[in-house]
């Protein structure tokens, strides 16, 4: 740590300065994108020391790279973690972590509402490796604790969830997981380190799809894992062999996006709360899902463990999917796309995006109404987004 040690600083300051100093070259004020695949040494002894990890340095781009290392260090400092490593995508981070830490015969306890890809790992891929997975109803903390009590190697949590913004009590469940000696992993993608600190509430590992809020500009895929050094090391070791390495160009874009993370997320928190309150008053809207509303079943938990309630909300239209079809094309200030966490507002129905492969009954079992729309708030002016939503809602029969 040099002159720019910002460990005690506010999130805004850390987002700008953290992790970069070591990687600035030739008096540049910005971290360079290092495209070099390998790193040369004059001296075999030094090369050997670096290869063994006894000395800092880089050998080969599948293992480490300076631009990628700067990003990992910034996110490590934002999450106040012991260690961090990165992956080519969020799913590479999640699958790499699970495959590195689990063995045949191990048991995983998780929830039914994890991200679609994660859920596929649990239901389709981990069973092939004889890993036993139990998925509990997301809101049912007692049921999760009861499953943990039967023995558990890894407890996998996500909060708030996609797309109905369910909330889990991280302090309670981390403690319950640790009583069974389980490793506790939390997907913090929706909350971001600006709003929620799972490691401070007892989790061992935090995973991010950096594609979403961390990068924030919908122009780079990436994944990050932070937390306990031994566990991050194991996941890194798997990744350096399996090869799901983050590209330096993507690392740079995410690093640059991160500088405005706190600014963006605070604006998104503020807009999302106002929009959720507005939608709750609209006749065409059946239900609004947002942890910041007092009507949310776990609003008190969210208020305790989150500094802001995040930039994603969802709402269902009374007219079901017919309304969704009419409503979405009316939005002027939203991409209709399968993404979230960007500076532009993004909207879409889970029925055709994240949960397209489920039957109507399966979606109903997850509490996903057919008329649901996920709305990821961008950084546009709140009043413009409110006007856009109001105008589009006005086109629906229930508003007539
Ligand atoms: C998008 C997302 C992922 C997967 O990330 P990719 O970068 O698309 O692989 C994982 N978890 C959550 C909560 C997500 O929103």
Short mmCIF file of C-alpha atoms and ligand atoms in Angstrom, two decimals:
data_model
loop_
_atom_site.label_atom_id
_atom_site.label_comp_id
_atom_site.label_asym_id
_atom_site.label_seq_id
_atom_site.Cartn_x
_atom_site.Cartn_y
_atom_site.Cartn_z
CA UNK A 1 0.00 0.00 0.00
CA UNK A 2 1.39 3.34 -1.02
CA UNK A 3 0.27 6.92 -0.84
CA UNK A 4 -3.25 6.06 -2.10
CA UNK A 5 -4.21 3.73 0.71
CA UNK A 6 -7.95 4.37 0.83
CA UNK A 7 -8.99 1.45 3.05
CA UNK A 8 -10.65 3.67 5.65
CA UNK A 9 -12.35 5.95 3.13
CA UNK A 10 -15.97 6.20 2.03
CA UNK A 11 -17.28 3.98 -0.77
CA UNK A 12 -17.22 6.85 -3.31
CA UNK A 13 -13.54 7.51 -2.64
CA UNK A 14 -12.59 3.84 -2.72
CA UNK A 15 -14.50 3.32 -5.98
CA UNK A 16 -12.34 5.99 -7.62
CA UNK A 17 -8.88 5.34 -6.15
CA UNK A 18 -8.69 1.83 -4.72
CA UNK A 19 -6.46 -0.80 -6.21
CA UNK A 20 -4.95 1.23 -9.04
CA UNK A 21 -1.70 2.68 -7.72
CA UNK A 22 0.49 -0.40 -8.24
CA UNK A 23 -0.62 -0.73 -11.86
CA UNK A 24 -0.05 2.80 -13.13
CA UNK A 25 2.91 2.88 -15.52
CA UNK A 26 4.97 5.67 -17.11
CA UNK A 27 3.20 8.29 -14.95
CA UNK A 28 -0.15 7.43 -16.52
CA UNK A 29 -3.11 8.40 -14.35
CA UNK A 30 -5.18 5.48 -15.68
CA UNK A 31 -4.52 1.76 -15.51
CA UNK A 32 -3.29 0.50 -18.91
CA UNK A 33 -4.91 -2.36 -20.80
CA UNK A 34 -2.10 -4.88 -20.96
CA UNK A 35 -2.73 -7.14 -23.94
CA UNK A 36 0.48 -9.13 -23.56
CA UNK A 37 -0.21 -12.85 -23.22
CA UNK A 38 3.07 -13.58 -21.47
CA UNK A 39 5.59 -11.76 -19.30
CA UNK A 40 9.32 -12.12 -19.86
CA UNK A 41 12.13 -12.62 -17.33
CA UNK A 42 15.89 -12.11 -17.74
CA UNK A 43 16.67 -14.26 -14.78
CA UNK A 44 15.51 -17.87 -14.37
CA UNK A 45 15.56 -17.68 -10.58
CA UNK A 46 13.20 -14.69 -10.49
CA UNK A 47 10.95 -16.32 -13.10
CA UNK A 48 10.82 -19.45 -10.95
CA UNK A 49 9.98 -17.46 -7.80
CA UNK A 50 7.12 -15.66 -9.58
CA UNK A 51 5.86 -18.94 -11.06
CA UNK A 52 5.70 -20.43 -7.57
CA UNK A 53 3.83 -17.39 -6.28
CA UNK A 54 6.65 -16.46 -3.87
CA UNK A 55 7.18 -13.15 -5.64
CA UNK A 56 4.65 -10.82 -7.21
CA UNK A 57 4.57 -10.71 -11.00
CA UNK A 58 2.87 -12.24 -13.98
CA UNK A 59 3.72 -15.27 -16.10
CA UNK A 60 0.92 -16.03 -18.52
CA UNK A 61 -2.41 -14.32 -19.24
CA UNK A 62 -4.64 -17.27 -18.42
CA UNK A 63 -3.37 -17.06 -14.83
CA UNK A 64 -2.92 -13.35 -14.14
CA UNK A 65 -2.67 -10.01 -15.91
CA UNK A 66 -1.96 -6.50 -14.51
CA UNK A 67 -5.22 -4.88 -15.76
CA UNK A 68 -7.26 -7.77 -14.41
CA UNK A 69 -5.33 -7.64 -11.12
CA UNK A 70 -6.13 -3.93 -10.70
CA UNK A 71 -9.83 -4.67 -11.07
CA UNK A 72 -9.67 -7.57 -8.60
CA UNK A 73 -7.91 -5.33 -6.08
CA UNK A 74 -10.50 -2.57 -6.45
CA UNK A 75 -13.43 -4.93 -5.90
CA UNK A 76 -11.59 -6.60 -2.99
CA UNK A 77 -11.30 -3.20 -1.31
CA UNK A 78 -14.95 -2.30 -2.06
CA UNK A 79 -16.12 -5.54 -0.44
CA UNK A 80 -13.56 -5.29 2.42
CA UNK A 81 -12.44 -8.80 1.55
CA UNK A 82 -9.24 -10.72 2.28
CA UNK A 83 -8.88 -11.79 -1.34
CA UNK A 84 -10.55 -11.49 -4.75
CA UNK A 85 -10.29 -13.18 -8.11
CA UNK A 86 -12.08 -12.70 -11.41
CA UNK A 87 -13.73 -14.75 -14.14
CA UNK A 88 -14.89 -14.29 -17.72
CA UNK A 89 -18.57 -13.96 -16.65
CA UNK A 90 -20.70 -14.07 -13.52
CA UNK A 91 -21.72 -17.64 -14.33
CA UNK A 92 -18.04 -18.62 -14.71
CA UNK A 93 -17.47 -17.20 -11.21
CA UNK A 94 -20.43 -19.09 -9.75
CA UNK A 95 -19.78 -22.42 -11.49
CA UNK A 96 -16.02 -22.18 -10.89
CA UNK A 97 -16.55 -21.53 -7.19
CA UNK A 98 -18.98 -24.43 -6.81
CA UNK A 99 -16.85 -26.88 -8.82
CA UNK A 100 -13.68 -25.86 -6.95
CA UNK A 101 -15.20 -26.23 -3.48
CA UNK A 102 -17.53 -29.24 -3.84
CA UNK A 103 -16.83 -32.98 -4.11
CA UNK A 104 -19.06 -36.00 -4.76
CA UNK A 105 -21.22 -36.72 -1.73
CA UNK A 106 -21.30 -33.09 -0.57
CA UNK A 107 -24.60 -31.41 0.14
CA UNK A 108 -25.60 -27.89 -0.96
CA UNK A 109 -28.52 -25.98 0.53
CA UNK A 110 -29.88 -23.05 -1.45
CA UNK A 111 -33.11 -21.34 -2.47
CA UNK A 112 -35.53 -21.78 -5.37
CA UNK A 113 -35.13 -18.17 -6.54
CA UNK A 114 -31.45 -18.08 -7.45
CA UNK A 115 -30.48 -16.55 -10.80
CA UNK A 116 -31.65 -18.77 -13.69
CA UNK A 117 -28.16 -19.97 -14.64
CA UNK A 118 -27.30 -20.78 -11.03
CA UNK A 119 -30.51 -22.72 -10.69
CA UNK A 120 -29.53 -24.74 -13.79
CA UNK A 121 -26.20 -25.60 -12.14
CA UNK A 122 -28.06 -26.87 -9.09
CA UNK A 123 -30.69 -28.87 -10.95
CA UNK A 124 -28.85 -30.06 -14.05
CA UNK A 125 -25.06 -30.06 -13.60
CA UNK A 126 -24.10 -30.56 -9.92
CA UNK A 127 -26.17 -33.77 -9.66
CA UNK A 128 -23.99 -35.22 -12.47
CA UNK A 129 -21.04 -34.92 -10.07
CA UNK A 130 -23.02 -36.59 -7.26
CA UNK A 131 -23.48 -33.35 -5.36
CA UNK A 132 -26.79 -33.34 -3.52
CA UNK A 133 -28.70 -30.04 -3.81
CA UNK A 134 -31.73 -28.99 -1.77
CA UNK A 135 -33.56 -25.84 -2.84
CA UNK A 136 -35.80 -24.25 -0.19
CA UNK A 137 -38.67 -21.80 -0.54
CA UNK A 138 -36.86 -18.47 -0.58
CA UNK A 139 -38.84 -16.66 2.08
CA UNK A 140 -38.91 -19.60 4.51
CA UNK A 141 -35.96 -19.05 6.87
CA UNK A 142 -37.12 -21.84 9.23
CA UNK A 143 -37.14 -24.36 6.36
CA UNK A 144 -33.64 -23.30 5.29
CA UNK A 145 -32.39 -23.75 8.87
CA UNK A 146 -34.07 -27.15 9.11
CA UNK A 147 -32.33 -28.28 5.90
CA UNK A 148 -29.00 -26.94 7.16
CA UNK A 149 -29.39 -28.97 10.35
CA UNK A 150 -29.36 -32.16 8.26
CA UNK A 151 -25.75 -31.38 7.28
CA UNK A 152 -24.39 -29.05 4.64
CA UNK A 153 -21.06 -28.38 2.93
CA UNK A 154 -22.09 -25.16 1.20
CA UNK A 155 -24.95 -22.72 1.76
CA UNK A 156 -25.62 -20.64 -1.35
CA UNK A 157 -27.69 -17.45 -0.97
CA UNK A 158 -28.79 -14.57 -3.15
CA UNK A 159 -30.58 -11.42 -1.97
CA UNK A 160 -32.49 -9.53 -3.26
CA UNK A 161 -33.53 -12.17 -5.79
CA UNK A 162 -34.44 -12.08 -9.44
CA UNK A 163 -37.15 -11.20 -10.51
CA UNK A 164 -39.45 -10.86 -7.48
CA UNK A 165 -36.93 -9.17 -5.15
CA UNK A 166 -37.29 -11.62 -2.27
CA UNK A 167 -34.99 -10.94 0.68
CA UNK A 168 -32.94 -13.25 2.89
CA UNK A 169 -31.67 -12.45 6.38
CA UNK A 170 -27.92 -12.83 5.80
CA UNK A 171 -26.83 -12.57 9.43
CA UNK A 172 -29.26 -15.24 10.59
CA UNK A 173 -28.58 -17.66 7.73
CA UNK A 174 -24.79 -17.19 7.77
CA UNK A 175 -24.78 -18.05 11.47
CA UNK A 176 -27.00 -21.09 10.85
CA UNK A 177 -24.71 -22.23 8.02
CA UNK A 178 -21.60 -21.87 10.16
CA UNK A 179 -23.15 -23.94 12.96
CA UNK A 180 -23.07 -26.83 10.45
CA UNK A 181 -19.54 -25.96 9.29
CA UNK A 182 -20.88 -24.91 5.88
CA UNK A 183 -19.16 -22.45 3.55
CA UNK A 184 -21.55 -19.52 3.06
CA UNK A 185 -21.63 -17.96 -0.44
CA UNK A 186 -23.74 -14.90 -1.31
CA UNK A 187 -24.52 -13.55 -4.80
CA UNK A 188 -24.41 -9.79 -4.17
CA UNK A 189 -25.09 -8.74 -7.78
CA UNK A 190 -28.44 -7.00 -7.18
CA UNK A 191 -27.33 -5.14 -4.05
CA UNK A 192 -23.72 -4.16 -4.97
CA UNK A 193 -21.15 -3.30 -2.27
CA UNK A 194 -22.74 0.15 -2.07
CA UNK A 195 -25.92 -1.31 -0.55
CA UNK A 196 -24.96 -4.54 1.18
CA UNK A 197 -21.92 -6.18 2.80
CA UNK A 198 -22.47 -9.94 3.08
CA UNK A 199 -18.93 -10.54 4.40
CA UNK A 200 -19.59 -8.23 7.35
CA UNK A 201 -22.77 -10.22 8.08
CA UNK A 202 -20.87 -13.51 8.25
CA UNK A 203 -20.64 -14.81 4.66
CA UNK A 204 -17.37 -16.45 3.62
CA UNK A 205 -17.60 -15.55 -0.05
CA UNK A 206 -19.33 -12.92 -2.16
CA UNK A 207 -19.87 -13.44 -5.88
CA UNK A 208 -20.79 -10.79 -8.46
CA UNK A 209 -21.87 -10.71 -12.03
CA UNK A 210 -19.66 -7.70 -12.80
CA UNK A 211 -21.61 -7.51 -16.07
CA UNK A 212 -24.41 -5.75 -14.19
CA UNK A 213 -23.98 -2.88 -11.71
CA UNK A 214 -20.20 -3.12 -11.18
CA UNK A 215 -19.43 -2.46 -14.85
CA UNK A 216 -22.66 -0.52 -15.14
CA UNK A 217 -22.52 0.23 -18.87
CA UNK A 218 -23.69 -3.06 -20.41
CA UNK A 219 -20.53 -3.29 -22.51
CA UNK A 220 -18.46 -5.97 -20.78
CA UNK A 221 -19.06 -9.41 -19.29
CA UNK A 222 -17.25 -10.40 -16.10
CA UNK A 223 -17.48 -12.13 -12.75
CA UNK A 224 -15.75 -11.53 -9.40
CA UNK A 225 -15.36 -13.65 -6.30
CA UNK A 226 -14.23 -12.10 -2.98
CA UNK A 227 -13.78 -13.31 0.55
CA UNK A 228 -11.77 -15.84 2.60
CA UNK A 229 -8.30 -16.21 1.16
CA UNK A 230 -8.11 -20.03 1.19
CA UNK A 231 -11.47 -20.35 -0.59
CA UNK A 232 -10.72 -17.64 -3.17
CA UNK A 233 -7.35 -19.30 -3.77
CA UNK A 234 -9.07 -22.65 -4.46
CA UNK A 235 -11.49 -21.03 -6.92
CA UNK A 236 -8.61 -19.15 -8.58
CA UNK A 237 -6.67 -22.39 -8.95
CA UNK A 238 -9.63 -24.03 -10.68
CA UNK A 239 -10.09 -21.01 -12.95
CA UNK A 240 -6.44 -20.85 -14.00
CA UNK A 241 -6.81 -24.48 -15.16
CA UNK A 242 -10.34 -24.38 -16.57
CA UNK A 243 -9.48 -21.14 -18.38
CA UNK A 244 -12.55 -18.92 -17.76
CA UNK A 245 -10.25 -15.90 -17.51
CA UNK A 246 -11.48 -12.31 -17.65
CA UNK A 247 -10.21 -10.50 -20.76
CA UNK A 248 -8.02 -7.43 -19.98
CA UNK A 249 -10.21 -5.24 -22.21
CA UNK A 250 -13.32 -6.25 -20.24
CA UNK A 251 -11.41 -5.77 -16.98
CA UNK A 252 -10.58 -2.20 -18.06
CA UNK A 253 -14.19 -1.40 -18.95
CA UNK A 254 -15.43 -2.74 -15.61
CA UNK A 255 -12.66 -0.90 -13.75
CA UNK A 256 -13.68 2.34 -15.43
CA UNK A 257 -17.36 1.68 -14.77
CA UNK A 258 -16.60 1.06 -11.10
CA UNK A 259 -15.33 4.59 -10.57
CA UNK A 260 -18.92 5.86 -10.72
CA UNK A 261 -20.47 2.88 -8.91
CA UNK A 262 -21.45 4.76 -5.75
CA UNK A 263 -22.87 7.72 -7.70
CA UNK A 264 -24.84 5.48 -10.02
CA UNK A 265 -26.21 3.14 -7.38
CA UNK A 266 -27.31 5.95 -5.07
CA UNK A 267 -29.26 7.54 -7.95
CA UNK A 268 -30.72 4.15 -8.91
CA UNK A 269 -31.74 3.48 -5.27
CA UNK A 270 -33.51 6.83 -5.11
CA UNK A 271 -35.30 6.48 -8.44
CA UNK A 272 -36.31 2.86 -7.85
CA UNK A 273 -37.93 3.71 -4.52
CA UNK A 274 -39.89 6.62 -6.02
CA UNK A 275 -40.93 4.52 -9.01
CA UNK A 276 -42.03 1.63 -6.77
CA UNK A 277 -44.14 4.03 -4.69
CA UNK A 278 -45.66 5.53 -7.85
CA UNK A 279 -46.46 2.15 -9.43
CA UNK A 280 -48.18 1.00 -6.23
CA UNK A 281 -50.79 3.76 -6.77
CA UNK A 282 -51.57 2.86 -10.41
CA UNK A 283 -54.85 1.09 -11.26
CA UNK A 284 -53.29 -1.02 -14.05
CA UNK A 285 -50.64 -2.36 -11.66
CA UNK A 286 -51.58 -5.43 -9.65
CA UNK A 287 -48.53 -5.75 -7.42
CA UNK A 288 -45.13 -4.10 -6.94
CA UNK A 289 -42.10 -6.06 -5.76
CA UNK A 290 -39.43 -3.90 -4.12
CA UNK A 291 -37.70 -4.37 -0.74
CA UNK A 292 -37.94 -0.65 -0.06
CA UNK A 293 -41.74 -0.72 0.17
CA UNK A 294 -43.13 -1.30 3.68
CA UNK A 295 -45.56 -3.78 2.04
CA UNK A 296 -42.61 -6.09 1.18
CA UNK A 297 -42.82 -9.15 3.48
CA UNK A 298 -39.20 -8.75 4.64
CA UNK A 299 -38.93 -4.96 4.45
CA UNK A 300 -37.65 -4.85 8.04
CA UNK A 301 -34.79 -7.27 7.23
CA UNK A 302 -33.95 -5.33 4.07
CA UNK A 303 -33.98 -2.04 5.99
CA UNK A 304 -31.59 -3.53 8.57
CA UNK A 305 -29.10 -5.13 6.22
CA UNK A 306 -29.15 -2.81 3.20
CA UNK A 307 -28.02 0.79 2.96
CA UNK A 308 -30.22 1.29 -0.11
CA UNK A 309 -32.76 -1.06 -1.67
CA UNK A 310 -31.17 -1.30 -5.10
CA UNK A 311 -31.98 -0.33 -8.66
CA UNK A 312 -34.12 -3.29 -9.68
CA UNK A 313 -37.85 -3.66 -9.07
CA UNK A 314 -40.61 -5.63 -10.67
CA UNK A 315 -44.35 -5.20 -11.02
CA UNK A 316 -47.26 -7.15 -12.41
CA UNK A 317 -49.97 -5.79 -14.68
CA UNK A 318 -53.62 -6.65 -14.05
CA UNK A 319 -54.16 -7.64 -17.65
CA UNK A 320 -51.48 -10.38 -17.53
CA UNK A 321 -49.24 -11.07 -20.50
CA UNK A 322 -51.60 -9.30 -22.90
CA UNK A 323 -50.91 -6.08 -20.95
CA UNK A 324 -47.17 -6.77 -20.94
CA UNK A 325 -47.24 -7.05 -24.73
CA UNK A 326 -49.06 -3.74 -25.02
CA UNK A 327 -47.12 -1.89 -22.34
CA UNK A 328 -43.46 -2.63 -23.06
CA UNK A 329 -43.29 -1.19 -26.61
CA UNK A 330 -44.79 2.04 -25.23
CA UNK A 331 -41.74 2.70 -23.03
CA UNK A 332 -39.44 5.26 -24.63
CA UNK A 333 -36.78 5.34 -21.92
CA UNK A 334 -36.02 1.61 -21.61
CA UNK A 335 -34.23 -1.00 -23.65
CA UNK A 336 -36.38 -4.10 -23.90
CA UNK A 337 -33.52 -6.48 -23.22
CA UNK A 338 -32.22 -9.25 -20.98
CA UNK A 339 -29.90 -7.23 -18.79
CA UNK A 340 -29.90 -5.11 -15.66
CA UNK A 341 -27.71 -2.72 -13.70
CA UNK A 342 -26.87 -0.45 -16.64
CA UNK A 343 -26.90 3.36 -16.88
CA UNK A 344 -29.87 3.01 -19.24
CA UNK A 345 -33.16 1.69 -17.88
CA UNK A 346 -33.83 -1.88 -19.02
CA UNK A 347 -37.20 -3.62 -18.89
CA UNK A 348 -38.40 -7.07 -19.79
CA UNK A 349 -40.76 -9.87 -18.83
CA UNK A 350 -39.21 -12.81 -16.93
CA UNK A 351 -41.60 -14.93 -18.96
CA UNK A 352 -39.47 -14.36 -22.07
CA UNK A 353 -36.06 -13.77 -20.45
CA UNK A 354 -34.71 -15.23 -17.21
CA UNK A 355 -37.54 -17.78 -16.74
CA UNK A 356 -38.40 -18.58 -20.35
CA UNK A 357 -37.60 -22.27 -19.94
CA UNK A 358 -40.10 -22.78 -17.13
CA UNK A 359 -43.71 -23.79 -17.61
CA UNK A 360 -46.50 -21.47 -16.50
CA UNK A 361 -47.05 -23.76 -13.48
CA UNK A 362 -43.37 -23.61 -12.53
CA UNK A 363 -43.40 -19.83 -12.76
CA UNK A 364 -46.55 -19.73 -10.65
CA UNK A 365 -44.83 -21.95 -8.03
CA UNK A 366 -42.02 -19.36 -7.84
CA UNK A 367 -44.61 -16.60 -7.41
CA UNK A 368 -43.86 -15.11 -10.84
CA UNK A 369 -47.11 -13.71 -12.28
CA UNK A 370 -47.55 -13.96 -16.07
CA UNK A 371 -47.96 -10.18 -16.16
CA UNK A 372 -44.65 -9.48 -14.41
CA UNK A 373 -42.17 -6.91 -15.71
CA UNK A 374 -38.65 -6.54 -14.37
CA UNK A 375 -37.56 -2.92 -14.44
CA UNK A 376 -33.90 -2.08 -13.89
CA UNK A 377 -33.67 1.62 -13.24
CA UNK A 378 -30.94 3.54 -15.04
CA UNK A 379 -29.44 6.90 -14.12
CA UNK A 380 -31.93 9.00 -16.11
CA UNK A 381 -33.77 11.76 -14.22
CA UNK A 382 -36.38 10.18 -11.96
CA UNK A 383 -39.15 12.49 -13.18
CA UNK A 384 -38.55 11.47 -16.80
CA UNK A 385 -38.80 7.78 -15.92
CA UNK A 386 -41.98 8.42 -13.91
CA UNK A 387 -43.50 10.29 -16.86
CA UNK A 388 -42.52 7.51 -19.27
CA UNK A 389 -44.08 4.83 -17.06
CA UNK A 390 -47.21 6.92 -16.45
CA UNK A 391 -47.73 7.48 -20.17
CA UNK A 392 -47.23 3.79 -21.03
CA UNK A 393 -49.58 2.68 -18.23
CA UNK A 394 -52.17 5.11 -19.59
CA UNK A 395 -52.42 2.96 -22.74
CA UNK A 396 -53.70 -0.06 -20.79
CA UNK A 397 -57.40 -0.92 -20.52
CA UNK A 398 -57.35 -0.80 -16.69
CA UNK A 399 -56.33 2.87 -16.83
CA UNK A 400 -59.22 3.85 -19.12
C1 LIG B 1 -26.59 -11.83 -14.52
C2 LIG B 1 -26.48 -12.51 -13.22
C3 LIG B 1 -25.62 -13.62 -13.04
C4 LIG B 1 -24.81 -14.18 -14.17
O1 LIG B 1 -23.86 -13.29 -14.64
P1 LIG B 1 -23.27 -13.31 -16.14
O2 LIG B 1 -22.23 -12.25 -16.09
O3 LIG B 1 -24.39 -13.03 -17.08
O4 LIG B 1 -22.70 -14.68 -16.36
C5 LIG B 1 -25.55 -14.18 -11.79
N1 LIG B 1 -26.30 -13.72 -10.76
C6 LIG B 1 -27.15 -12.69 -10.90
C7 LIG B 1 -27.95 -12.24 -9.72
C8 LIG B 1 -27.27 -12.05 -12.13
O5 LIG B 1 -28.13 -11.02 -12.26
#
